[in-house]
CSV table of C-alpha atoms in Angstrom, one decimal:
chain,number,residue,atom,x,y,z
A,1495,UNK,CA,143.1,117.0,10.3
A,1496,UNK,CA,146.5,118.1,8.9
A,1497,UNK,CA,148.3,115.5,11.1
A,1498,UNK,CA,152.0,116.2,11.4
A,1499,UNK,CA,153.3,119.1,9.4
A,1500,UNK,CA,157.0,119.8,8.7
A,1501,UNK,CA,158.6,122.8,7.2
A,1502,UNK,CA,160.6,123.4,5.1
A,1503,UNK,CA,160.4,120.4,2.7
A,1504,UNK,CA,163.8,121.1,1.2
A,1505,UNK,CA,166.8,123.2,2.3
A,1506,UNK,CA,170.4,123.7,1.3
A,1507,UNK,CA,172.7,125.1,4.1
A,1508,UNK,CA,176.3,126.1,4.0
A,1509,UNK,CA,178.7,124.7,6.5
A,1510,UNK,CA,178.5,126.6,9.7
A,1511,UNK,CA,175.0,128.0,9.1
A,1512,UNK,CA,172.2,127.3,11.5
A,1513,UNK,CA,168.5,126.6,11.0
A,1514,UNK,CA,165.4,125.4,12.7
A,1515,UNK,CA,163.2,122.6,11.3
A,1516,UNK,CA,159.6,123.2,12.3
A,1517,UNK,CA,157.2,120.4,13.3
A,1518,UNK,CA,153.6,120.8,14.4
A,1519,UNK,CA,150.9,118.3,15.0
A,1520,UNK,CA,147.1,118.9,15.5
A,1521,UNK,CA,146.2,115.5,17.0
A,1522,UNK,CA,146.9,116.5,20.7
A,1523,UNK,CA,149.6,113.9,20.9
A,1524,UNK,CA,151.9,114.0,23.9
A,1525,UNK,CA,154.8,112.1,22.4
A,1526,UNK,CA,156.8,113.7,19.6
A,1527,UNK,CA,160.0,112.5,17.9
A,1528,UNK,CA,162.7,113.7,15.5
A,1529,UNK,CA,164.5,111.1,13.3
A,1530,UNK,CA,167.1,111.3,10.6
A,1531,UNK,CA,167.2,108.8,7.7
A,1532,UNK,CA,170.4,108.3,5.8
A,1533,UNK,CA,170.4,106.1,2.7
A,1534,UNK,CA,170.3,102.4,3.6
A,1535,UNK,CA,170.7,103.2,7.3
A,1536,UNK,CA,167.1,103.3,8.6
A,1537,UNK,CA,165.7,105.9,10.9
A,1538,UNK,CA,167.8,107.0,13.9
A,1539,UNK,CA,166.2,108.9,16.8
A,1540,UNK,CA,167.7,112.3,17.5
A,1541,UNK,CA,165.5,113.7,20.3
A,1542,UNK,CA,162.1,112.9,21.7
A,1543,UNK,CA,159.5,114.5,24.0
A,1544,UNK,CA,156.9,112.9,26.2
A,1545,UNK,CA,155.1,116.2,26.8
A,1546,UNK,CA,155.3,120.0,26.8
A,1547,UNK,CA,158.5,121.0,28.7
A,1548,UNK,CA,160.1,117.6,28.6
A,1549,UNK,CA,162.7,116.5,26.1
A,1550,UNK,CA,165.3,113.7,26.0
A,1551,UNK,CA,168.2,112.6,23.8
A,1552,UNK,CA,167.9,109.8,21.4
A,1553,UNK,CA,170.6,107.8,19.7
A,1554,UNK,CA,172.2,110.6,17.7
A,1555,UNK,CA,171.6,114.0,19.4
A,1556,UNK,CA,175.0,115.6,18.8
A,1557,UNK,CA,174.8,118.8,16.8
A,1558,UNK,CA,171.1,119.3,17.5
A,1559,UNK,CA,168.8,120.9,20.0
A,1560,UNK,CA,165.1,120.8,20.6
A,1561,UNK,CA,162.5,122.5,22.7
A,1562,UNK,CA,158.8,121.7,23.5
A,1563,UNK,CA,157.0,124.7,24.8
A,1564,UNK,CA,153.6,123.6,23.6
A,1565,UNK,CA,151.9,120.2,23.0
A,1566,UNK,CA,151.7,121.1,19.2
A,1567,UNK,CA,155.2,122.2,18.4
A,1568,UNK,CA,158.5,120.4,18.5
A,1569,UNK,CA,161.2,122.4,16.6
A,1570,UNK,CA,164.6,120.9,15.9
A,1571,UNK,CA,167.6,123.3,15.8
A,1572,UNK,CA,170.8,122.7,13.9
A,1573,UNK,CA,173.7,124.8,15.1
A,1574,UNK,CA,176.9,125.1,13.0
A,1575,UNK,CA,175.7,122.8,10.2
A,1576,UNK,CA,178.2,120.1,9.0
A,1577,UNK,CA,178.1,117.9,5.9
A,1578,UNK,CA,177.5,114.9,8.1
A,1579,UNK,CA,174.0,116.4,8.8
A,1580,UNK,CA,173.0,116.0,5.2
A,1581,UNK,CA,170.0,113.7,5.6
A,1582,UNK,CA,166.2,113.4,5.5
A,1583,UNK,CA,164.6,114.5,8.8
A,1584,UNK,CA,161.3,113.2,9.9
A,1585,UNK,CA,159.2,114.4,12.7
A,1586,UNK,CA,156.6,112.0,14.2
A,1587,UNK,CA,154.0,112.0,17.0
A,1588,UNK,CA,152.1,109.4,18.9
A,1589,UNK,CA,149.2,109.5,21.4
A,1590,UNK,CA,151.0,107.4,24.0
A,1591,UNK,CA,154.2,105.5,24.5
A,1592,UNK,CA,153.1,102.0,23.5
A,1593,UNK,CA,150.5,100.0,21.6
A,1594,UNK,CA,149.9,103.0,19.3
A,1595,UNK,CA,151.3,104.0,16.0
A,1596,UNK,CA,153.5,106.9,15.2
A,1597,UNK,CA,152.4,109.4,12.6
A,1598,UNK,CA,155.0,111.0,10.4
A,1599,UNK,CA,155.4,114.3,8.7
A,1600,UNK,CA,156.4,114.4,5.1
A,1601,UNK,CA,160.1,115.0,5.9
A,1602,UNK,CA,162.7,117.7,5.3
A,1603,UNK,CA,165.5,117.0,2.9
A,1604,UNK,CA,168.6,118.9,4.1
A,1605,UNK,CA,171.8,119.3,2.2
A,1606,UNK,CA,174.8,120.9,3.8
A,1607,UNK,CA,177.5,122.1,1.4
B,549,UNK,CA,174.2,95.5,18.4
B,550,UNK,CA,171.2,96.9,16.6
B,551,UNK,CA,167.9,96.9,18.4
B,552,UNK,CA,166.1,95.7,15.2
B,553,UNK,CA,167.6,93.7,12.4
B,554,UNK,CA,166.1,93.0,9.0
B,555,UNK,CA,167.3,91.4,5.8
B,556,UNK,CA,167.6,94.4,3.5
B,557,UNK,CA,166.8,92.5,0.4
B,558,UNK,CA,166.2,93.5,-2.3
B,559,UNK,CA,163.3,91.1,-3.0
B,560,UNK,CA,162.2,91.0,-6.6
B,561,UNK,CA,159.1,88.9,-7.1
B,562,UNK,CA,156.6,88.4,-9.9
B,563,UNK,CA,153.0,89.6,-9.5
B,564,UNK,CA,150.9,87.1,-7.7
B,565,UNK,CA,153.8,85.7,-5.7
B,566,UNK,CA,153.9,85.2,-1.9
B,567,UNK,CA,156.8,86.8,-0.1
B,568,UNK,CA,157.9,86.8,3.5
B,569,UNK,CA,160.0,89.3,5.5
B,570,UNK,CA,161.6,88.5,8.8
B,571,UNK,CA,162.9,90.7,11.6
B,572,UNK,CA,164.5,90.1,14.9
B,573,UNK,CA,164.8,92.4,17.9
B,574,UNK,CA,167.4,92.4,20.7
B,575,UNK,CA,165.5,93.5,23.8
B,576,UNK,CA,163.0,91.1,25.4
B,577,UNK,CA,161.5,94.1,27.2
B,578,UNK,CA,160.1,95.5,23.9
B,579,UNK,CA,156.5,96.3,24.3
B,580,UNK,CA,154.8,96.7,21.0
B,581,UNK,CA,155.5,95.8,17.4
B,582,UNK,CA,154.6,97.2,13.9
B,583,UNK,CA,155.3,96.9,10.2
B,584,UNK,CA,155.5,100.2,8.4
B,585,UNK,CA,155.7,100.8,4.7
B,586,UNK,CA,157.8,103.5,3.1
B,587,UNK,CA,157.6,104.5,-0.5
B,588,UNK,CA,160.5,106.1,-2.2
B,589,UNK,CA,161.2,109.6,-0.9
B,590,UNK,CA,158.1,109.5,1.3
B,591,UNK,CA,157.4,109.2,5.0
B,592,UNK,CA,156.9,105.9,6.7
B,593,UNK,CA,153.2,104.9,7.1
B,594,UNK,CA,151.7,102.2,9.4
B,595,UNK,CA,151.0,99.0,7.5
B,596,UNK,CA,149.9,97.0,10.5
B,597,UNK,CA,150.4,96.4,14.2
B,598,UNK,CA,151.7,92.9,15.2
B,599,UNK,CA,150.1,91.0,18.0
B,600,UNK,CA,151.2,87.8,19.8
B,601,UNK,CA,148.3,85.9,18.5
B,602,UNK,CA,149.1,86.9,14.9
B,603,UNK,CA,146.9,89.1,12.8
B,604,UNK,CA,145.8,89.4,9.3
B,605,UNK,CA,144.7,92.3,7.1
B,606,UNK,CA,143.6,91.2,3.7
B,607,UNK,CA,146.7,89.9,1.9
B,608,UNK,CA,149.0,90.7,4.8
B,609,UNK,CA,149.7,88.5,7.8
B,610,UNK,CA,151.9,89.4,10.7
B,611,UNK,CA,153.3,87.1,13.3
B,612,UNK,CA,155.2,87.7,16.6
B,613,UNK,CA,157.2,85.2,18.5
B,614,UNK,CA,158.2,86.7,21.8
B,615,UNK,CA,160.2,83.7,22.9
B,616,UNK,CA,162.5,83.9,19.8
B,617,UNK,CA,162.2,87.7,19.5
B,618,UNK,CA,161.1,87.4,15.9
B,619,UNK,CA,158.6,89.2,13.8
B,620,UNK,CA,157.4,88.3,10.3
B,621,UNK,CA,155.3,89.7,7.5
B,622,UNK,CA,153.7,87.6,4.8
B,623,UNK,CA,152.3,89.2,1.7
B,624,UNK,CA,150.2,87.0,-0.5
B,625,UNK,CA,149.2,87.6,-4.1
B,626,UNK,CA,151.7,90.4,-4.6
B,627,UNK,CA,150.5,93.5,-6.5
B,628,UNK,CA,152.7,96.0,-8.4
B,629,UNK,CA,151.5,98.6,-5.8
B,630,UNK,CA,153.2,96.6,-3.0
B,631,UNK,CA,156.6,97.7,-4.3
B,632,UNK,CA,158.1,99.7,-1.4
B,633,UNK,CA,160.4,99.3,1.6
B,634,UNK,CA,159.0,97.5,4.6
B,635,UNK,CA,160.2,98.6,8.0
B,636,UNK,CA,160.1,96.5,11.1
B,637,UNK,CA,159.4,98.7,14.2
B,638,UNK,CA,159.6,97.9,17.9
B,639,UNK,CA,158.4,100.2,20.7
B,640,UNK,CA,160.2,100.3,24.1
B,641,UNK,CA,160.8,102.9,26.8
B,642,UNK,CA,158.9,105.7,25.0
B,643,UNK,CA,160.9,105.1,21.8
B,644,UNK,CA,160.3,103.5,18.4
B,645,UNK,CA,163.2,101.5,17.1
B,646,UNK,CA,163.3,101.0,13.3
B,647,UNK,CA,165.0,98.3,11.3
B,648,UNK,CA,166.8,99.4,8.1
B,649,UNK,CA,164.0,98.1,6.0
B,650,UNK,CA,163.5,95.4,3.4
B,651,UNK,CA,163.1,96.5,-0.2
B,652,UNK,CA,160.4,94.8,-2.3
B,653,UNK,CA,159.9,95.2,-6.0
B,654,UNK,CA,157.0,93.4,-7.6
B,655,UNK,CA,157.6,92.7,-11.3
B,656,UNK,CA,154.8,92.5,-13.9
């Protein structure tokens, strides 16, 4: 099993550009999450999904959008990139909401200049 | 107020030492609890789940005190390979809440 796969691993964007971070999982997990991790700040939840067609905002959703058209895929869209969005982005999935671990992708390092 | 609070450290300990990390969480409705390990520039990975009765996995022991809303991790006989950041994680309402992590360096 590949687990959770994120692409790209690295990206440099110019201010105002847009991009989509891809995330796919092959574990048939219903729950998927997008986090960002800034140095010394821990992981902050951007958006999450409890199943195909259902998404909800996390702690820091501004400047981002998501969609969940299939169980496997949960892309994160950045519109009008800003320097404040420079961060490491992690996608994660879990089988159910509680009493189960979250599995993480390897992360996308994004720099906005 | 943060959902999960940890002492960020850093903890620098010699090989063979015993080290303990503590974590508190703010919401008594929290449902499940974990310790994750994160190596530099890598993704977090599950170290162990934490149960009310306490649980042990080799050199690692985790404890949960629901009344005090407190979670701990004890590492015995520290190895160089234990050097990493340890994240306290709480699950509630379909979400995982992460502490900022405690940095551990094991020194030869």
